[in-house]
Short mmCIF file of C-alpha atoms and ligand atoms in Angstrom, two decimals:
data_model
loop_
_atom_site.label_atom_id
_atom_site.label_comp_id
_atom_site.label_asym_id
_atom_site.label_seq_id
_atom_site.Cartn_x
_atom_site.Cartn_y
_atom_site.Cartn_z
CA MET J 153 12.33 39.99 49.06
CA SER J 154 15.27 41.22 46.92
CA LEU J 155 18.80 41.54 49.09
CA SER J 156 18.51 45.53 48.43
CA LYS J 157 15.41 45.33 50.64
CA ARG J 158 16.40 43.05 52.98
CA ASP J 159 19.56 45.48 53.50
CA GLN J 160 17.28 48.52 54.33
CA GLN J 161 15.44 46.44 57.23
CA VAL J 162 18.89 45.73 59.11
CA ILE J 163 21.39 47.70 58.07
CA TRP J 164 23.33 51.22 59.16
CA HIS J 165 26.25 52.02 55.78
CA PRO J 166 29.19 54.23 56.29
CA TYR J 167 28.97 57.58 54.78
CA THR J 168 25.19 57.29 53.80
CA GLN J 169 22.40 59.30 54.55
CA ALA J 170 19.58 56.28 54.47
CA GLN J 171 16.64 58.66 54.04
CA LEU J 172 18.13 60.60 51.19
CA ASN J 173 19.84 58.25 49.09
CA THR J 174 18.14 55.43 47.24
CA ALA J 175 18.86 51.86 47.96
CA PRO J 176 22.06 50.48 47.95
CA ILE J 177 22.99 48.32 44.71
CA ALA J 178 23.34 44.62 45.73
CA ILE J 179 26.70 42.78 44.34
CA VAL J 180 26.46 39.09 43.83
CA ARG J 181 29.47 38.55 42.37
CA GLY J 182 32.91 40.22 41.06
CA GLU J 183 35.28 39.56 38.24
CA GLY J 184 38.40 41.77 37.41
CA ILE J 185 37.26 44.90 37.34
CA TYR J 186 33.27 44.22 36.86
CA LEU J 187 30.91 44.13 39.53
CA PHE J 188 27.24 42.20 39.28
CA ASP J 189 24.21 43.20 40.62
CA GLU J 190 21.38 41.04 41.40
CA ALA J 191 19.40 42.15 38.80
CA GLY J 192 22.48 40.79 36.56
CA ASN J 193 23.48 44.41 35.83
CA LYS J 194 27.34 44.81 35.37
CA TYR J 195 29.41 47.84 36.60
CA LEU J 196 32.92 49.04 35.88
CA ASP J 197 34.61 49.75 39.32
CA ALA J 198 37.10 52.74 38.15
CA ILE J 199 37.56 53.48 41.95
CA SER J 200 39.04 50.03 43.45
CA SER J 201 35.87 49.88 45.49
CA TRP J 202 37.15 52.77 47.74
CA TRP J 203 40.86 52.52 46.85
CA VAL J 204 41.46 49.43 47.90
CA ASN J 205 41.60 46.66 45.00
CA LEU J 206 44.76 46.64 43.03
CA HIS J 207 44.46 43.52 40.79
CA GLY J 208 40.35 43.16 40.27
CA HIS J 209 37.90 41.29 41.80
CA ALA J 210 38.07 37.60 43.33
CA HIS J 211 41.60 37.01 41.63
CA PRO J 212 41.99 33.30 41.40
CA TYR J 213 45.61 33.61 42.84
CA MET J 214 44.76 35.86 45.56
CA ALA J 215 41.90 33.17 46.22
CA LYS J 216 43.96 30.31 46.12
CA LYS J 217 46.55 31.93 48.96
CA ILE J 218 43.97 32.70 51.20
CA GLU J 219 42.54 28.98 51.27
CA GLU J 220 45.98 27.47 51.72
CA GLN J 221 46.49 30.08 54.83
CA LEU J 222 42.96 29.32 56.13
CA LEU J 223 43.28 26.04 56.09
CA ASN J 224 46.69 25.92 57.73
CA LEU J 225 46.26 28.87 60.64
CA GLU J 226 44.07 31.43 60.83
CA HIS J 227 44.58 33.14 63.30
CA VAL J 228 46.82 33.19 66.74
CA ILE J 229 47.41 35.63 69.32
CA PHE J 230 50.56 38.09 68.31
CA ALA J 231 51.95 38.75 71.65
CA GLY J 232 54.12 36.04 72.77
CA PHE J 233 53.87 34.17 69.47
CA THR J 234 54.22 34.91 65.85
CA HIS J 235 53.90 33.27 62.65
CA GLN J 236 55.51 33.04 58.92
CA PRO J 237 53.38 35.21 56.82
CA ALA J 238 53.93 37.87 59.47
CA ILE J 239 57.62 37.54 59.50
CA GLU J 240 57.79 37.25 55.45
CA LEU J 241 55.41 39.79 55.11
CA ALA J 242 57.61 42.27 57.06
CA GLU J 243 60.54 41.32 55.48
CA ARG J 244 58.85 41.73 52.02
CA LEU J 245 57.60 45.12 52.74
CA LEU J 246 61.23 46.67 54.05
CA SER J 247 62.40 45.49 51.39
CA ILE J 248 60.60 48.18 48.98
CA LEU J 249 59.87 51.10 51.68
CA PRO J 250 62.39 53.47 52.10
CA ALA J 251 65.83 52.31 53.41
CA ASN J 252 65.12 54.23 56.89
CA GLN J 253 62.52 51.58 57.95
CA SER J 254 63.11 49.02 59.80
CA ARG J 255 60.34 47.63 62.23
CA VAL J 256 56.38 46.68 61.01
CA PHE J 257 53.67 46.85 63.53
CA TYR J 258 50.52 46.01 62.18
CA SER J 259 46.98 46.37 62.49
CA ASP J 260 43.36 46.59 60.87
CA ASN J 261 42.79 49.22 58.82
CA GLY J 262 44.12 52.63 57.72
CA SER J 263 42.43 54.56 60.50
CA THR J 264 44.40 52.30 63.27
CA ALA J 265 47.34 52.52 60.99
CA THR J 266 47.48 56.26 61.71
CA GLU J 267 46.14 56.28 65.52
CA VAL J 268 49.18 53.93 66.05
CA ALA J 269 51.67 56.43 64.06
CA ILE J 270 50.38 59.23 66.09
CA LYS J 271 51.11 57.36 69.71
CA MET J 272 54.15 55.93 68.09
CA ALA J 273 55.61 59.55 67.55
CA VAL J 274 53.85 60.90 71.26
CA GLN J 275 55.16 58.01 73.09
CA TYR J 276 58.79 58.50 71.34
CA TRP J 277 59.25 61.92 73.28
CA HIS J 278 57.35 60.82 76.19
CA ASN J 279 59.75 57.58 76.65
CA LYS J 280 62.77 59.89 76.12
CA ARG J 281 61.72 62.36 78.72
CA PHE J 282 60.34 65.09 76.52
CA VAL J 283 57.04 67.11 76.53
CA LYS J 284 56.38 67.31 73.01
CA ASN J 285 52.75 66.45 72.24
CA LYS J 286 51.59 68.54 69.59
CA VAL J 287 51.00 67.53 65.58
CA ILE J 288 51.20 69.19 62.67
CA ALA J 289 49.25 68.21 59.78
CA PHE J 290 47.48 70.02 56.33
CA GLU J 291 44.74 71.70 55.75
CA HIS J 292 42.41 69.13 53.55
CA ALA J 293 43.98 66.34 55.11
CA TYR J 294 42.01 62.96 56.04
CA HIS J 295 43.80 60.25 57.93
CA GLY J 296 40.96 58.80 59.17
CA ASP J 297 37.56 58.21 61.29
CA THR J 298 38.94 57.36 64.90
CA PHE J 299 39.36 60.26 67.28
CA GLY J 300 42.82 60.77 66.93
CA ALA J 301 42.78 59.97 63.23
CA MET J 302 40.12 62.36 63.09
CA SER J 303 41.99 64.99 65.49
CA VAL J 304 44.90 65.36 62.37
CA SER J 305 41.82 65.49 59.56
CA ALA J 306 40.42 68.59 58.25
CA ARG J 307 37.44 69.75 60.56
CA GLY J 308 34.54 70.19 59.02
CA SER J 309 30.73 68.34 58.35
CA PHE J 310 32.54 64.91 59.17
CA THR J 311 33.62 65.88 62.06
CA ASP J 312 31.76 69.18 64.13
CA ALA J 313 29.59 66.80 66.23
CA PHE J 314 33.17 65.74 67.81
CA SER J 315 35.05 69.07 67.87
CA ASP J 316 35.30 69.52 71.53
CA LEU J 317 36.57 65.95 71.95
CA LEU J 318 39.51 66.11 69.35
CA PHE J 319 42.95 67.27 70.51
CA ASP J 320 44.25 70.38 69.12
CA VAL J 321 46.22 70.22 65.79
CA ILE J 322 48.47 72.89 64.01
CA HIS J 323 47.19 72.96 60.33
CA ILE J 324 49.27 74.73 57.81
CA PRO J 325 47.98 75.29 54.36
CA LEU J 326 49.06 72.67 51.56
CA PRO J 327 51.78 73.56 49.32
CA LEU J 328 49.53 73.62 45.85
CA LYS J 329 51.51 74.64 42.77
CA GLY J 330 52.76 78.11 43.52
CA LYS J 331 52.28 78.05 46.97
CA GLU J 332 54.59 75.89 48.53
CA ALA J 333 56.21 79.09 50.05
CA ILE J 334 53.33 79.69 52.21
CA THR J 335 53.37 76.72 53.22
CA VAL J 336 57.08 76.79 54.38
CA GLN J 337 56.86 79.91 56.10
CA GLN J 338 53.85 78.61 57.99
CA LEU J 339 55.80 75.74 59.17
CA GLN J 340 58.78 77.63 59.98
CA LYS J 341 56.24 80.36 62.02
CA HIS J 342 55.04 77.29 64.06
CA ILE J 343 58.37 76.09 64.85
CA SER J 344 59.78 79.02 66.01
CA GLU J 345 56.10 79.81 68.22
CA SER J 346 56.55 76.49 69.60
CA GLY J 347 58.87 73.97 68.10
CA ASP J 348 59.97 72.44 71.16
CA THR J 349 56.80 71.10 71.81
CA ILE J 350 56.09 69.68 68.26
CA ALA J 351 56.12 65.86 68.37
CA ALA J 352 55.27 65.34 64.57
CA PHE J 353 53.99 66.40 61.17
CA ILE J 354 51.72 63.90 59.62
CA PHE J 355 50.79 63.89 55.85
CA GLU J 356 49.42 61.73 52.92
CA PRO J 357 52.62 62.45 50.40
CA LEU J 358 51.92 63.83 47.07
CA VAL J 359 48.75 63.13 46.96
CA LEU J 360 45.55 64.31 49.67
CA GLY J 361 42.42 61.75 48.76
CA ALA J 362 39.56 62.30 50.73
CA GLY J 363 40.19 66.01 50.62
CA GLY J 364 39.50 65.83 47.10
CA MET J 365 42.15 64.00 45.28
CA LEU J 366 45.00 67.15 45.78
CA MET J 367 48.14 67.19 44.24
CA TYR J 368 51.61 68.69 44.89
CA GLU J 369 55.09 67.93 44.37
CA ALA J 370 58.08 65.83 46.31
CA ASP J 371 60.12 68.50 46.16
CA VAL J 372 58.23 71.02 48.76
CA LEU J 373 57.66 67.78 50.58
CA ASP J 374 61.44 67.14 51.35
CA GLN J 375 61.86 71.02 52.30
CA LEU J 376 59.32 70.05 54.67
CA ILE J 377 60.64 67.13 55.69
CA LYS J 378 63.75 68.36 56.30
CA ILE J 379 63.18 71.13 58.22
CA CYS J 380 61.18 69.08 60.52
CA SER J 381 63.72 66.45 60.92
CA GLU J 382 66.30 69.82 61.67
CA ASN J 383 63.66 70.52 64.29
CA GLY J 384 63.33 67.33 66.17
CA ILE J 385 59.80 66.75 64.77
CA LEU J 386 58.99 63.20 63.49
CA THR J 387 57.55 63.28 60.35
CA ILE J 388 54.57 60.36 59.69
CA ALA J 389 53.74 59.55 55.92
CA ASP J 390 50.19 58.32 55.75
CA GLU J 391 50.43 56.12 52.40
CA VAL J 392 47.21 54.35 53.36
CA MET J 393 45.91 55.49 49.52
CA THR J 394 49.31 56.25 48.03
CA GLY J 395 50.65 53.48 49.02
CA PHE J 396 51.15 49.99 46.81
CA GLY J 397 51.57 51.64 43.20
CA ARG J 398 48.86 54.23 42.98
CA THR J 399 51.32 57.08 42.53
CA GLY J 400 53.48 55.50 39.96
CA LYS J 401 55.91 53.89 42.63
CA HIS J 402 55.81 51.25 45.09
CA PHE J 403 55.11 54.40 47.33
CA ALA J 404 55.04 58.14 46.96
CA CYS J 405 58.00 57.94 49.61
CA GLY J 406 59.67 56.86 46.57
CA TYR J 407 59.73 59.99 45.00
CA LEU J 408 61.35 62.04 47.97
CA SER J 409 65.12 62.44 48.68
CA GLY J 410 64.49 62.66 52.30
CA GLN J 411 62.72 59.73 54.40
CA PRO J 412 60.04 60.11 57.02
CA ASP J 413 60.42 58.42 60.18
CA ILE J 414 57.03 56.48 60.30
CA ILE J 415 54.84 55.35 56.98
CA CYS J 416 51.20 53.85 57.47
CA LEU J 417 49.63 51.20 55.50
CA SER J 418 46.44 49.80 54.76
CA LYS J 419 44.14 49.73 51.83
CA GLY J 420 45.84 48.42 48.98
CA ILE J 421 47.86 46.07 51.04
CA THR J 422 45.91 43.20 50.86
CA GLY J 423 45.20 43.63 47.27
CA GLY J 424 41.61 44.87 48.51
CA THR J 425 40.77 41.46 49.71
CA MET J 426 41.04 41.91 53.46
CA ALA J 427 41.43 44.37 56.39
CA PHE J 428 44.79 45.13 57.50
CA GLY J 429 46.92 47.84 58.53
CA ALA J 430 50.51 48.16 58.97
CA THR J 431 52.83 51.22 60.63
CA THR J 432 56.49 50.79 60.13
CA CYS J 433 59.12 52.80 62.01
CA THR J 434 63.20 53.37 62.22
CA ASN J 435 65.25 51.77 64.45
CA GLU J 436 65.85 54.99 66.10
CA ILE J 437 62.06 54.99 66.85
CA TYR J 438 61.65 51.50 67.62
CA SER J 439 64.78 51.67 70.00
CA ALA J 440 63.17 54.56 72.41
CA PHE J 441 60.47 51.80 73.46
CA LEU J 442 63.12 49.02 74.31
CA SER J 443 64.12 49.48 77.97
CA ASP J 444 64.17 47.17 81.25
CA ASP J 445 61.14 49.53 82.39
CA ARG J 446 58.37 47.91 81.45
CA SER J 447 56.46 51.32 81.25
CA LYS J 448 58.07 51.96 78.31
CA THR J 449 56.26 49.39 76.30
CA PHE J 450 53.74 50.34 73.48
CA PHE J 451 51.03 49.38 75.08
CA HIS J 452 48.72 49.11 71.73
CA GLY J 453 47.34 46.08 70.20
CA HIS J 454 44.41 44.61 68.42
CA SER J 455 42.37 41.20 69.15
CA TYR J 456 43.59 40.61 64.95
CA THR J 457 46.68 42.04 64.97
CA ALA J 458 48.64 40.36 62.26
CA ASN J 459 45.97 37.84 61.15
CA PRO J 460 47.63 35.40 59.24
CA VAL J 461 44.89 35.51 56.35
CA ALA J 462 45.68 38.84 55.89
CA CYS J 463 49.40 38.56 55.68
CA ALA J 464 48.81 35.76 53.20
CA ALA J 465 46.58 38.18 50.96
CA ALA J 466 49.19 40.97 51.46
CA LEU J 467 51.80 38.49 50.57
CA ALA J 468 49.87 37.22 47.42
CA SER J 469 49.21 40.60 46.22
CA PHE J 470 53.06 41.65 46.68
CA ASP J 471 53.74 38.74 44.34
CA LEU J 472 51.67 39.93 41.86
CA LEU J 473 52.43 43.99 42.50
CA THR J 474 56.19 42.79 41.90
CA LYS J 475 55.50 41.28 38.56
CA LYS J 476 56.53 42.77 35.63
CA GLU J 477 53.20 42.75 33.85
CA CYS J 478 51.69 44.58 36.87
CA GLN J 479 54.64 47.03 36.65
CA GLN J 480 54.01 47.69 33.05
CA ASN J 481 50.07 48.10 33.51
CA ILE J 482 50.86 50.77 36.24
CA GLY J 483 53.40 52.62 33.69
CA ARG J 484 50.53 51.94 30.93
CA ILE J 485 47.76 53.76 33.23
CA ALA J 486 49.87 56.65 33.89
CA ALA J 487 50.97 57.23 30.66
CA SER J 488 47.10 57.16 29.53
CA HIS J 489 45.78 59.38 32.14
CA ILE J 490 48.62 62.02 31.09
CA ASP J 491 47.32 62.09 27.54
CA PHE J 492 43.68 62.58 28.68
CA ILE J 493 44.79 65.52 30.57
CA ALA J 494 46.55 66.45 27.09
CA ARG J 495 43.81 66.67 25.30
CA ASN J 496 41.74 67.78 27.72
CA GLN J 497 42.96 70.93 28.27
CA ASP J 498 40.20 73.28 26.64
CA HIS J 499 37.54 70.99 27.78
CA LYS J 500 34.29 73.39 28.88
CA MET J 501 33.22 71.51 32.11
CA LEU J 502 36.81 69.88 32.89
CA LYS J 503 38.97 72.21 34.89
CA ASN J 504 42.34 71.64 37.14
CA LEU J 505 43.13 68.43 35.21
CA ARG J 506 45.55 66.68 37.07
CA SER J 507 47.19 63.01 37.83
CA THR J 508 49.64 61.52 39.73
CA GLY J 509 50.60 57.71 38.48
CA THR J 510 47.81 55.77 37.82
CA ILE J 511 45.37 58.63 39.94
CA LEU J 512 43.53 60.79 37.87
CA ALA J 513 41.59 63.83 38.86
CA MET J 514 39.69 66.85 37.80
CA ASP J 515 37.05 69.24 38.79
CA ILE J 516 33.75 70.18 37.12
CA GLU J 517 33.03 73.54 36.28
CA THR J 518 29.95 74.55 38.36
CA ASN J 519 28.05 77.47 39.96
CA GLU J 520 27.42 75.63 42.88
CA GLN J 521 29.12 76.64 45.99
CA THR J 522 31.33 73.46 45.98
CA SER J 523 31.74 71.34 48.68
CA TYR J 524 31.64 67.28 49.52
CA PHE J 525 27.51 67.84 50.07
CA ASN J 526 27.38 69.40 46.64
CA SER J 527 24.41 68.28 44.26
CA VAL J 528 26.75 68.28 41.50
CA GLY J 529 28.41 65.52 43.22
CA SER J 530 25.60 62.70 43.80
CA ARG J 531 24.21 64.00 40.00
CA LEU J 532 27.77 63.24 38.41
CA TYR J 533 27.63 59.59 40.49
CA ASN J 534 24.13 58.92 38.91
CA PHE J 535 25.20 59.93 35.31
CA PHE J 536 28.33 57.62 35.22
CA LEU J 537 26.25 54.47 37.26
CA ASN J 538 23.40 54.59 34.43
CA GLN J 539 25.95 53.90 32.24
CA GLY J 540 27.75 50.97 34.28
CA ILE J 541 30.61 52.83 35.66
CA ILE J 542 31.21 53.69 39.43
CA LEU J 543 32.94 56.60 39.44
CA ARG J 544 32.01 58.29 43.13
CA PRO J 545 33.20 62.16 43.27
CA LEU J 546 33.99 63.75 46.03
CA GLY J 547 31.86 67.29 45.36
CA ASN J 548 32.60 68.56 42.23
CA THR J 549 35.76 66.54 42.05
CA ILE J 550 35.70 63.42 39.49
CA TYR J 551 38.64 61.04 40.01
CA LEU J 552 39.94 57.86 38.49
CA MET J 553 41.74 54.83 40.77
CA PRO J 554 41.20 51.75 38.65
CA PRO J 555 42.33 48.48 39.26
CA TYR J 556 45.98 47.84 37.59
CA CYS J 557 44.29 45.15 35.73
CA ILE J 558 42.13 47.80 33.61
CA GLU J 559 42.49 46.94 29.70
CA TYR J 560 42.82 50.12 27.76
CA ASP J 561 39.63 49.82 26.02
CA GLU J 562 37.82 50.20 29.50
CA LEU J 563 39.89 53.15 30.46
CA LYS J 564 39.00 54.62 27.11
CA ARG J 565 35.03 53.66 28.23
CA VAL J 566 35.51 55.78 31.38
CA TYR J 567 37.60 58.62 29.63
CA SER J 568 34.80 58.85 27.13
CA ALA J 569 31.86 59.16 29.65
CA ILE J 570 33.92 62.20 31.59
CA GLU J 571 34.53 63.73 28.15
CA SER J 572 30.76 63.68 27.46
CA LEU J 573 29.90 65.32 29.77
CA GLU J 574 29.73 68.48 28.12
CA SER J 575 26.82 67.44 25.80
CA ASN J 576 25.21 64.79 28.38
CA PHE J 577 25.12 66.56 31.72
CA LYS J 578 22.96 69.28 32.02
CA ASN J 579 24.72 71.53 34.88
CA ASP J 580 21.81 73.63 35.90
C1 PLP G 683 41.34 55.80 53.74
C2 PLP G 683 42.20 56.27 54.61
C3 PLP G 683 42.75 56.27 55.65
C4 PLP G 683 41.43 55.39 56.66
O1 PLP G 683 41.71 54.13 56.12
P1 PLP G 683 40.08 52.97 56.92
O2 PLP G 683 40.45 51.77 56.48
O3 PLP G 683 38.95 53.56 56.14
O4 PLP G 683 40.46 53.59 57.73
C5 PLP G 683 43.59 56.91 56.20
N1 PLP G 683 44.50 57.67 55.66
C6 PLP G 683 44.13 57.64 54.27
C7 PLP G 683 45.45 58.81 53.49
C8 PLP G 683 43.26 57.07 53.48
O5 PLP G 683 43.15 57.67 52.46
#
């Protein structure tokens, strides 16, 4: 029996309606930006396998470093104990994060990184004896699938079944181009109404991922952060997707003049090799948990907190990311995206072309009501898959988020497939 058939007997896949979707493709091997299935077909991974991969699949240097760590120490409890990979990784992360960040708290994935951030912010105020527990978030936000992360994410089909169980969040509109003033006004209005009960503002800096690769400018984010800090509201930058070079700089926060109090990291942190997360914060926040009183402790941790193998993977990815060659690749991809946008301004089907660093996105003109469930999304997915390219549209939004090792010719192949939509894709 094929892997694909055996899978269908025993596995439940994420974000997948098994009754409607076709059988999953069984991947048996990866190399660089390519994945190979059990029938020998080859796929170009243009979305970095759900936004995690940075340096290509089965990278020999990553594999070597992970193996070395496994043979030395695979795991140790992280309460009462520590280890070199965790310490070195924290030192190196802090060396490239905004200067105000001073402590690193490890977890296992993006959702836990944001849960930790929200709990840190709320308990910070609790420890200081303030009654502040409301959170502000953007409309269209996505911060993960656990209950806290769902609460601060956009409400809709993903969260409907749980809506009564989610805590109340103040949602403000996205400061899309030309609409910045509305967002600023809304934030100010909520602060004047309930400012002294608001603990934190959580946001995806510059690019909202799952919400549809929606992009906004650093200037307005700087304004929002400034208003928050003037009003005693902590700011949380969810860099789970934007971190580690995606936006052209190591972190999207690198485009800001202000700095958030808390930063969430995951996805690309291990170069796409292992599940891992980190939440960093300022000394001011960390200090609020220091006390002779044990009740002020941050009572949060996961079995695999600071797993040494994941830390070693993150260190290896860090080595590759900070190499000149990788930084040049990032610049090259960003420049290619800008060229693509310039030459497709008048394309009949591609609208709202936009890019931030290595992330390119555009919307497909369609007569259908646009949503995640838009059938145009799955038709587009198959259109590209049939050409051996993995693009996974969000509704009618196509985006590219390639591993940084993608060659220009390979990028061109993906661009051409998208540009050919006009003649090849029946939008009926
Ligand atoms: C993917 C994502 C998360 C959740 O990360 P998981 O590892 O999938 O739990 C959180 N925030 C942002 C911005 C994301 O893109």
